[in-house]
Every structure is written in structure tokens, then in C-alpha cells.
Amino acid sequence: DAFRGARGFLRDAHRGWRGMRGGPQRREGPIERRGPRDSFDPDRRGDYDGDPAIEDALRVCERIAFNDDKLECLRVVRRAGFFSREALGVCGGIPHADDVVECVSAIADRSYGPGSTRVCAGMPFADDKIACLRQQALRPGDDPGGRRDPGVDSAMRACEGIPFADDKLKCLAQVRGARYFSQEAVQVCAEIPFADDKTRCIGIVRDRPYGPGVTRICRSIPFVDDKIRCLDENAGR
């Protein structure tokens, strides 16, 4: 009797903890079966054979501890057409199951460049990582070639140096979808110490060419507003 009582106490405590974390409660009585899509069997993946990114997504789901979250993750993957393997690496590093499911859902059928996912992986909290992935996904009309431009990567690194996540996301919003950046102009922006001014500077030099003489002069100007105005007025020279 003492053993049964202790087991019941532990079961009730586990249900209470699941309730506090906002997860679905364990069902009492018969479990309703909705069909084969609700059955998680990692050995039955015939639908996805040959797609490494889908396989990676399934592995992310497998690592989830709670069955309800694991099944929801699997449903997200089965509805998706493709995944970015780099973005899946960000989701796989998130510790909490419900955040993992939200992350996998956020990146389904979205494309990313390696620079953008690197920045998102460096965000401190799961909410910030997911918000970054949503923001940095390529949209219709974006130039995917810009992701390979070294100036774009330099601009992302300038944003990475901003300490607070909200300010970092504002800066990254100026980089997303850009075709190119002048690396010399980005260097001028990167040296600006204040997040708002740095973000404004990145937005001004986006997709605009600069000669080395112009950026050298603008860099030498001591005051931030004058430095940014120099870049704004002298693009293309």
C-alpha cells in the first residue's frame, strides 16, 4: 500500500508539473487514434528517404522527451516540404520541448543563408532565436545571392556585436534581403558604439557602392551624425 501510494504521489506531481509548463495533460481513459500520422515510429520513414534535411528534422523531434510534444513536432515535419539544415541546427540547440516545436514550425519551408543562422544561434534565449529565424527567412523578391556577398556577412557581424537581442534584431532587419554591402562602409558603421546609430548607419549603406577614399574620409569624422551623413551624401563616389 505504501508503494502504491508513493507511486500515485509521483504520478500526480508529474501531471502538476506538466500543467505548470503549459504542456498538454495526460489523457485519462482510451486514447483517440487519429490515423498513422499521429504514430511516431522513427524506424518508419519511407516517405522521406533520401532527403537529409527532413531526416535532420526527424532527429530533432526524436530528442524531445515528452510524447505530446514529440508527436506535435512530427506533425509539423510531415506537413513541411523542406527545411534548412543550418536553421535546424539552431532549433536542435534549444532545450525546452515546446520551444523546439515552435522553432521547427517557424523554419518549415523557409530558406536561410549560413550567416543569418549563425547570428540566430548566438541569441541568448529561445524566444530570441525563434524571432531571429522568423525575421531572417528569405522572402519572395529577396536576392539569395546576397547571402554569399562578403559585405553582407560583414554587416551581419556588425549587428552581432550589439549586446541586446532587441537591438540586434533591429540591426539584422536592415541586413535581411540585401544584395550587397560595401565592406569599407560597413567598417565605418561597425565602429559606431551606439546600437541605434549603428543600425541607422547599416540601413543607409545597404545596397550602395562606396569608393575607398570616401569611406576613409567619413571614418575620420569624429561625430556620429556627421559620419552617417557623410556616408549618406557620398554613396556612389
PDB file of C-alpha atoms in Angstrom:
ATOM      1  CA  ASP A   1       0.000   0.000   0.000  1.00  0.00           C
ATOM      2  CA  ALA A   2       2.830   2.375   0.822  1.00  0.00           C
ATOM      3  CA  PHE A   3       4.444   1.645  -2.552  1.00  0.00           C
ATOM      4  CA  ARG A   4       1.176   2.271  -4.442  1.00  0.00           C
ATOM      5  CA  GLY A   5       0.650   5.496  -2.513  1.00  0.00           C
ATOM      6  CA  ALA A   6       4.143   6.750  -3.327  1.00  0.00           C
ATOM      7  CA  ARG A   7       3.697   5.879  -6.997  1.00  0.00           C
ATOM      8  CA  GLY A   8       0.394   7.775  -7.095  1.00  0.00           C
ATOM      9  CA  PHE A   9       2.012  10.786  -5.455  1.00  0.00           C
ATOM     10  CA  LEU A  10       4.793  10.858  -8.057  1.00  0.00           C
ATOM     11  CA  ARG A  11       2.271  10.500 -10.903  1.00  0.00           C
ATOM     12  CA  ASP A  12       0.193  13.424  -9.594  1.00  0.00           C
ATOM     13  CA  ALA A  13       3.299  15.544  -9.079  1.00  0.00           C
ATOM     14  CA  HIS A  14       4.397  14.899 -12.673  1.00  0.00           C
ATOM     15  CA  ARG A  15       0.967  15.895 -14.011  1.00  0.00           C
ATOM     16  CA  GLY A  16       1.063  19.086 -11.966  1.00  0.00           C
ATOM     17  CA  TRP A  17       4.500  19.984 -13.321  1.00  0.00           C
ATOM     18  CA  ARG A  18       3.293  19.389 -16.880  1.00  0.00           C
ATOM     19  CA  GLY A  19       0.397  21.735 -16.211  1.00  0.00           C
ATOM     20  CA  MET A  20       2.692  24.487 -14.909  1.00  0.00           C
ATOM     21  CA  ARG A  21       4.863  24.344 -18.021  1.00  0.00           C
ATOM     22  CA  GLY A  22       1.801  24.808 -20.217  1.00  0.00           C
ATOM     23  CA  GLY A  23       2.010  21.425 -21.887  1.00  0.00           C
ATOM     24  CA  PRO A  24      -0.964  19.211 -22.645  1.00  0.00           C
ATOM     25  CA  GLN A  25      -2.175  16.988 -19.841  1.00  0.00           C
ATOM     26  CA  ARG A  26      -2.073  13.208 -19.956  1.00  0.00           C
ATOM     27  CA  ARG A  27      -5.409  11.864 -21.172  1.00  0.00           C
ATOM     28  CA  GLU A  28      -7.451   9.580 -18.936  1.00  0.00           C
ATOM     29  CA  GLY A  29      -9.170   6.582 -20.493  1.00  0.00           C
ATOM     30  CA  PRO A  30      -8.789   5.339 -24.070  1.00  0.00           C
ATOM     31  CA  ILE A  31      -6.560   7.377 -26.360  1.00  0.00           C
ATOM     32  CA  GLU A  32      -8.240   8.554 -29.536  1.00  0.00           C
ATOM     33  CA  ARG A  33      -6.331   7.381 -32.600  1.00  0.00           C
ATOM     34  CA  ARG A  34      -6.276   9.834 -35.483  1.00  0.00           C
ATOM     35  CA  GLY A  35      -4.503   7.674 -38.011  1.00  0.00           C
ATOM     36  CA  PRO A  36      -0.943   6.822 -38.990  1.00  0.00           C
ATOM     37  CA  ARG A  37       0.247  10.445 -38.997  1.00  0.00           C
ATOM     38  CA  ASP A  38      -0.069  10.536 -35.192  1.00  0.00           C
ATOM     39  CA  SER A  39       2.119   7.464 -34.684  1.00  0.00           C
ATOM     40  CA  PHE A  40       5.763   8.323 -34.093  1.00  0.00           C
ATOM     41  CA  ASP A  41       7.909   5.432 -35.218  1.00  0.00           C
ATOM     42  CA  PRO A  42      11.489   6.507 -36.027  1.00  0.00           C
ATOM     43  CA  ASP A  43      12.035   3.257 -37.939  1.00  0.00           C
ATOM     44  CA  ARG A  44       9.251   4.026 -40.444  1.00  0.00           C
ATOM     45  CA  ARG A  45      10.419   6.924 -42.573  1.00  0.00           C
ATOM     46  CA  GLY A  46       9.763   5.711 -46.074  1.00  0.00           C
ATOM     47  CA  ASP A  47       8.057   8.973 -47.034  1.00  0.00           C
ATOM     48  CA  TYR A  48      11.290  10.905 -46.506  1.00  0.00           C
ATOM     49  CA  ASP A  49      14.027   8.542 -47.643  1.00  0.00           C
ATOM     50  CA  GLY A  50      16.746  10.431 -49.471  1.00  0.00           C
ATOM     51  CA  ASP A  51      16.066  13.902 -48.012  1.00  0.00           C
ATOM     52  CA  PRO A  52      18.827  14.651 -45.476  1.00  0.00           C
ATOM     53  CA  ALA A  53      17.176  17.834 -44.174  1.00  0.00           C
ATOM     54  CA  ILE A  54      13.923  16.027 -43.372  1.00  0.00           C
ATOM     55  CA  GLU A  55      15.955  13.320 -41.656  1.00  0.00           C
ATOM     56  CA  ASP A  56      17.635  16.023 -39.563  1.00  0.00           C
ATOM     57  CA  ALA A  57      14.219  17.432 -38.654  1.00  0.00           C
ATOM     58  CA  LEU A  58      13.027  13.998 -37.538  1.00  0.00           C
ATOM     59  CA  ARG A  59      16.119  13.620 -35.365  1.00  0.00           C
ATOM     60  CA  VAL A  60      15.315  16.938 -33.690  1.00  0.00           C
ATOM     61  CA  CYS A  61      11.830  15.587 -32.930  1.00  0.00           C
ATOM     62  CA  GLU A  62      13.246  12.311 -31.609  1.00  0.00           C
ATOM     63  CA  ARG A  63      15.255  14.105 -28.936  1.00  0.00           C
ATOM     64  CA  ILE A  64      12.123  15.626 -27.384  1.00  0.00           C
ATOM     65  CA  ALA A  65      11.339  13.897 -24.090  1.00  0.00           C
ATOM     66  CA  PHE A  66       7.554  14.310 -23.870  1.00  0.00           C
ATOM     67  CA  ASN A  67       5.364  12.282 -26.210  1.00  0.00           C
ATOM     68  CA  ASP A  68       2.761  15.010 -26.840  1.00  0.00           C
ATOM     69  CA  ASP A  69       5.441  17.489 -27.896  1.00  0.00           C
ATOM     70  CA  LYS A  70       7.206  14.804 -29.917  1.00  0.00           C
ATOM     71  CA  LEU A  71       4.017  13.994 -31.822  1.00  0.00           C
ATOM     72  CA  GLU A  72       3.317  17.665 -32.499  1.00  0.00           C
ATOM     73  CA  CYS A  73       6.873  18.084 -33.797  1.00  0.00           C
ATOM     74  CA  LEU A  74       6.371  15.103 -36.097  1.00  0.00           C
ATOM     75  CA  ARG A  75       3.118  16.595 -37.439  1.00  0.00           C
ATOM     76  CA  VAL A  76       4.970  19.809 -38.284  1.00  0.00           C
ATOM     77  CA  VAL A  77       7.677  17.882 -40.146  1.00  0.00           C
ATOM     78  CA  ARG A  78       5.186  15.765 -42.090  1.00  0.00           C
ATOM     79  CA  ARG A  79       3.377  18.897 -43.307  1.00  0.00           C
ATOM     80  CA  ALA A  80       6.604  20.585 -44.434  1.00  0.00           C
ATOM     81  CA  GLY A  81       8.120  20.379 -47.894  1.00  0.00           C
ATOM     82  CA  PHE A  82      11.712  21.223 -46.959  1.00  0.00           C
ATOM     83  CA  PHE A  83      13.969  22.517 -44.179  1.00  0.00           C
ATOM     84  CA  SER A  84      17.218  24.436 -43.976  1.00  0.00           C
ATOM     85  CA  ARG A  85      19.752  22.193 -42.261  1.00  0.00           C
ATOM     86  CA  GLU A  86      21.533  25.248 -40.812  1.00  0.00           C
ATOM     87  CA  ALA A  87      18.281  26.501 -39.268  1.00  0.00           C
ATOM     88  CA  LEU A  88      17.537  23.035 -37.883  1.00  0.00           C
ATOM     89  CA  GLY A  89      20.867  23.231 -36.085  1.00  0.00           C
ATOM     90  CA  VAL A  90      19.564  26.283 -34.217  1.00  0.00           C
ATOM     91  CA  CYS A  91      16.331  24.513 -33.240  1.00  0.00           C
ATOM     92  CA  GLY A  92      18.231  21.431 -32.130  1.00  0.00           C
ATOM     93  CA  GLY A  93      20.175  23.505 -29.602  1.00  0.00           C
ATOM     94  CA  ILE A  94      17.046  24.734 -27.805  1.00  0.00           C
ATOM     95  CA  PRO A  95      16.491  22.857 -24.520  1.00  0.00           C
ATOM     96  CA  HIS A  96      12.725  23.039 -23.887  1.00  0.00           C
ATOM     97  CA  ALA A  97      10.359  20.826 -25.868  1.00  0.00           C
ATOM     98  CA  ASP A  98       7.603  23.358 -26.562  1.00  0.00           C
ATOM     99  CA  ASP A  99      10.185  25.883 -27.794  1.00  0.00           C
ATOM    100  CA  VAL A 100      11.704  23.230 -30.063  1.00  0.00           C
ATOM    101  CA  VAL A 101       8.309  22.550 -31.657  1.00  0.00           C
ATOM    102  CA  GLU A 102       7.722  26.280 -32.163  1.00  0.00           C
ATOM    103  CA  CYS A 103      11.174  26.634 -33.708  1.00  0.00           C
ATOM    104  CA  VAL A 104      10.697  23.733 -36.130  1.00  0.00           C
ATOM    105  CA  SER A 105       7.333  25.188 -37.139  1.00  0.00           C
ATOM    106  CA  ALA A 106       8.901  28.634 -37.683  1.00  0.00           C
ATOM    107  CA  ILE A 107      11.563  27.370 -40.111  1.00  0.00           C
ATOM    108  CA  ALA A 108       9.441  24.909 -42.111  1.00  0.00           C
ATOM    109  CA  ASP A 109       9.570  25.659 -45.861  1.00  0.00           C
ATOM    110  CA  ARG A 110      11.886  28.646 -45.351  1.00  0.00           C
ATOM    111  CA  SER A 111      15.351  29.267 -46.770  1.00  0.00           C
ATOM    112  CA  TYR A 112      18.322  30.762 -44.937  1.00  0.00           C
ATOM    113  CA  GLY A 113      21.909  31.662 -45.551  1.00  0.00           C
ATOM    114  CA  PRO A 114      24.645  30.367 -43.262  1.00  0.00           C
ATOM    115  CA  GLY A 115      25.408  33.845 -41.949  1.00  0.00           C
ATOM    116  CA  SER A 116      21.864  34.511 -40.770  1.00  0.00           C
ATOM    117  CA  THR A 117      21.519  31.210 -38.939  1.00  0.00           C
ATOM    118  CA  ARG A 118      24.883  31.776 -37.255  1.00  0.00           C
ATOM    119  CA  VAL A 119      23.612  35.059 -35.853  1.00  0.00           C
ATOM    120  CA  CYS A 120      20.350  33.475 -34.680  1.00  0.00           C
ATOM    121  CA  ALA A 121      22.223  30.656 -32.951  1.00  0.00           C
ATOM    122  CA  GLY A 122      24.117  33.257 -30.934  1.00  0.00           C
ATOM    123  CA  MET A 123      20.960  34.765 -29.454  1.00  0.00           C
ATOM    124  CA  PRO A 124      20.771  34.176 -25.679  1.00  0.00           C
ATOM    125  CA  PHE A 125      17.218  32.851 -25.268  1.00  0.00           C
ATOM    126  CA  ALA A 126      14.919  30.546 -27.215  1.00  0.00           C
ATOM    127  CA  ASP A 127      12.356  33.297 -27.901  1.00  0.00           C
ATOM    128  CA  ASP A 128      15.096  35.470 -29.385  1.00  0.00           C
ATOM    129  CA  LYS A 129      16.439  32.611 -31.511  1.00  0.00           C
ATOM    130  CA  ILE A 130      12.965  31.893 -32.909  1.00  0.00           C
ATOM    131  CA  ALA A 131      12.232  35.578 -33.557  1.00  0.00           C
ATOM    132  CA  CYS A 132      15.567  35.857 -35.364  1.00  0.00           C
ATOM    133  CA  LEU A 133      14.832  32.821 -37.551  1.00  0.00           C
ATOM    134  CA  ARG A 134      11.404  34.214 -38.471  1.00  0.00           C
ATOM    135  CA  GLN A 135      12.917  37.564 -39.364  1.00  0.00           C
ATOM    136  CA  GLN A 136      15.879  36.257 -41.340  1.00  0.00           C
ATOM    137  CA  ALA A 137      13.992  33.806 -43.562  1.00  0.00           C
ATOM    138  CA  LEU A 138      14.278  34.755 -47.223  1.00  0.00           C
ATOM    139  CA  ARG A 139      11.079  36.174 -48.691  1.00  0.00           C
ATOM    140  CA  PRO A 140       9.780  36.374 -52.264  1.00  0.00           C
ATOM    141  CA  GLY A 141      11.771  39.036 -54.072  1.00  0.00           C
ATOM    142  CA  ASP A 142      14.842  38.732 -51.846  1.00  0.00           C
ATOM    143  CA  ASP A 143      18.116  38.160 -53.635  1.00  0.00           C
ATOM    144  CA  PRO A 144      19.513  34.851 -52.354  1.00  0.00           C
ATOM    145  CA  GLY A 145      22.843  35.687 -53.969  1.00  0.00           C
ATOM    146  CA  GLY A 146      23.310  38.475 -51.454  1.00  0.00           C
ATOM    147  CA  ARG A 147      23.812  35.870 -48.768  1.00  0.00           C
ATOM    148  CA  ARG A 148      27.095  34.944 -50.425  1.00  0.00           C
ATOM    149  CA  ASP A 149      28.343  38.539 -50.624  1.00  0.00           C
ATOM    150  CA  PRO A 150      31.196  39.122 -48.145  1.00  0.00           C
ATOM    151  CA  GLY A 151      29.860  42.594 -47.424  1.00  0.00           C
ATOM    152  CA  VAL A 152      26.535  41.135 -46.286  1.00  0.00           C
ATOM    153  CA  ASP A 153      28.369  38.839 -43.905  1.00  0.00           C
ATOM    154  CA  SER A 154      30.372  41.814 -42.607  1.00  0.00           C
ATOM    155  CA  ALA A 155      27.128  43.690 -41.953  1.00  0.00           C
ATOM    156  CA  MET A 156      25.747  40.706 -40.039  1.00  0.00           C
ATOM    157  CA  ARG A 157      28.894  40.573 -37.935  1.00  0.00           C
ATOM    158  CA  ALA A 158      28.492  44.270 -37.168  1.00  0.00           C
ATOM    159  CA  CYS A 159      24.984  43.524 -35.902  1.00  0.00           C
ATOM    160  CA  GLU A 160      26.285  40.574 -33.885  1.00  0.00           C
ATOM    161  CA  GLY A 161      28.396  42.985 -31.862  1.00  0.00           C
ATOM    162  CA  ILE A 162      25.278  44.664 -30.457  1.00  0.00           C
ATOM    163  CA  PRO A 163      24.728  43.298 -26.931  1.00  0.00           C
ATOM    164  CA  PHE A 164      20.935  43.310 -26.530  1.00  0.00           C
ATOM    165  CA  ALA A 165      18.718  40.967 -28.539  1.00  0.00           C
ATOM    166  CA  ASP A 166      16.001  43.501 -29.446  1.00  0.00           C
ATOM    167  CA  ASP A 167      18.572  45.981 -30.754  1.00  0.00           C
ATOM    168  CA  LYS A 168      20.383  43.181 -32.567  1.00  0.00           C
ATOM    169  CA  LEU A 169      17.165  42.155 -34.338  1.00  0.00           C
ATOM    170  CA  LYS A 170      16.539  45.752 -35.442  1.00  0.00           C
ATOM    171  CA  CYS A 171      20.008  45.836 -36.953  1.00  0.00           C
ATOM    172  CA  LEU A 172      19.562  42.470 -38.650  1.00  0.00           C
ATOM    173  CA  ALA A 173      16.296  43.708 -40.164  1.00  0.00           C
ATOM    174  CA  GLN A 174      18.377  46.225 -42.138  1.00  0.00           C
ATOM    175  CA  VAL A 175      20.559  43.409 -43.499  1.00  0.00           C
ATOM    176  CA  ARG A 176      17.873  40.868 -44.425  1.00  0.00           C
ATOM    177  CA  GLY A 177      17.327  40.642 -48.161  1.00  0.00           C
ATOM    178  CA  ALA A 178      20.196  42.995 -49.057  1.00  0.00           C
ATOM    179  CA  ARG A 179      22.012  42.378 -52.350  1.00  0.00           C
ATOM    180  CA  TYR A 180      25.380  43.660 -51.176  1.00  0.00           C
ATOM    181  CA  PHE A 181      27.257  45.954 -48.789  1.00  0.00           C
ATOM    182  CA  SER A 182      30.495  47.838 -49.220  1.00  0.00           C
ATOM    183  CA  GLN A 183      32.829  46.261 -46.664  1.00  0.00           C
ATOM    184  CA  GLU A 184      34.629  49.585 -46.178  1.00  0.00           C
ATOM    185  CA  ALA A 185      31.338  51.364 -45.444  1.00  0.00           C
ATOM    186  CA  VAL A 186      30.244  48.606 -43.064  1.00  0.00           C
ATOM    187  CA  GLN A 187      33.514  49.021 -41.180  1.00  0.00           C
ATOM    188  CA  VAL A 188      32.647  52.686 -40.604  1.00  0.00           C
ATOM    189  CA  CYS A 189      29.248  51.644 -39.210  1.00  0.00           C
ATOM    190  CA  ALA A 190      30.705  48.844 -37.090  1.00  0.00           C
ATOM    191  CA  GLU A 191      32.894  51.298 -35.187  1.00  0.00           C
ATOM    192  CA  ILE A 192      29.886  53.349 -34.058  1.00  0.00           C
ATOM    193  CA  PRO A 193      29.324  52.490 -30.371  1.00  0.00           C
ATOM    194  CA  PHE A 194      25.576  53.055 -30.010  1.00  0.00           C
ATOM    195  CA  ALA A 195      23.107  50.430 -31.259  1.00  0.00           C
ATOM    196  CA  ASP A 196      20.509  52.801 -32.744  1.00  0.00           C
ATOM    197  CA  ASP A 197      23.133  54.793 -34.634  1.00  0.00           C
ATOM    198  CA  LYS A 198      24.866  51.641 -35.841  1.00  0.00           C
ATOM    199  CA  THR A 199      21.549  50.276 -37.120  1.00  0.00           C
ATOM    200  CA  ARG A 200      20.760  53.559 -38.882  1.00  0.00           C
ATOM    201  CA  CYS A 201      24.200  53.530 -40.490  1.00  0.00           C
ATOM    202  CA  ILE A 202      23.809  49.933 -41.715  1.00  0.00           C
ATOM    203  CA  GLY A 203      20.459  50.843 -43.270  1.00  0.00           C
ATOM    204  CA  ILE A 204      21.957  53.844 -45.076  1.00  0.00           C
ATOM    205  CA  VAL A 205      24.879  51.975 -46.672  1.00  0.00           C
ATOM    206  CA  ARG A 206      22.782  48.971 -47.721  1.00  0.00           C
ATOM    207  CA  ASP A 207      22.979  48.210 -51.472  1.00  0.00           C
ATOM    208  CA  ARG A 208      25.026  51.379 -52.094  1.00  0.00           C
ATOM    209  CA  PRO A 209      28.568  51.490 -53.523  1.00  0.00           C
ATOM    210  CA  TYR A 210      31.398  53.491 -51.980  1.00  0.00           C
ATOM    211  CA  GLY A 211      34.923  54.266 -53.055  1.00  0.00           C
ATOM    212  CA  PRO A 212      37.766  53.759 -50.591  1.00  0.00           C
ATOM    213  CA  GLY A 213      38.551  57.471 -50.481  1.00  0.00           C
ATOM    214  CA  VAL A 214      35.015  58.367 -49.413  1.00  0.00           C
ATOM    215  CA  THR A 215      34.837  55.790 -46.644  1.00  0.00           C
ATOM    216  CA  ARG A 216      38.272  56.851 -45.390  1.00  0.00           C
ATOM    217  CA  ILE A 217      37.114  60.457 -45.063  1.00  0.00           C
ATOM    218  CA  CYS A 218      33.778  59.511 -43.453  1.00  0.00           C
ATOM    219  CA  ARG A 219      35.575  57.261 -40.991  1.00  0.00           C
ATOM    220  CA  SER A 220      37.805  60.143 -39.897  1.00  0.00           C
ATOM    221  CA  ILE A 221      34.851  62.346 -38.894  1.00  0.00           C
ATOM    222  CA  PRO A 222      34.513  62.254 -35.083  1.00  0.00           C
ATOM    223  CA  PHE A 223      30.797  62.900 -34.600  1.00  0.00           C
ATOM    224  CA  VAL A 224      28.364  60.075 -35.329  1.00  0.00           C
ATOM    225  CA  ASP A 225      25.628  62.108 -37.018  1.00  0.00           C
ATOM    226  CA  ASP A 226      28.160  63.787 -39.304  1.00  0.00           C
ATOM    227  CA  LYS A 227      29.798  60.432 -40.049  1.00  0.00           C
ATOM    228  CA  ILE A 228      26.461  58.925 -41.096  1.00  0.00           C
ATOM    229  CA  ARG A 229      25.544  62.000 -43.138  1.00  0.00           C
ATOM    230  CA  CYS A 230      28.885  61.711 -44.929  1.00  0.00           C
ATOM    231  CA  LEU A 231      28.042  58.140 -45.943  1.00  0.00           C
ATOM    232  CA  ASP A 232      24.513  59.097 -46.975  1.00  0.00           C
ATOM    233  CA  GLU A 233      25.531  62.036 -49.156  1.00  0.00           C
ATOM    234  CA  ASN A 234      28.520  60.416 -50.833  1.00  0.00           C
ATOM    235  CA  ALA A 235      27.296  56.974 -51.904  1.00  0.00           C
ATOM    236  CA  GLY A 236      28.432  56.035 -55.399  1.00  0.00           C
ATOM    237  CA  ARG A 237      31.547  58.194 -55.274  1.00  0.00           C
TER     238      ARG A 237
END
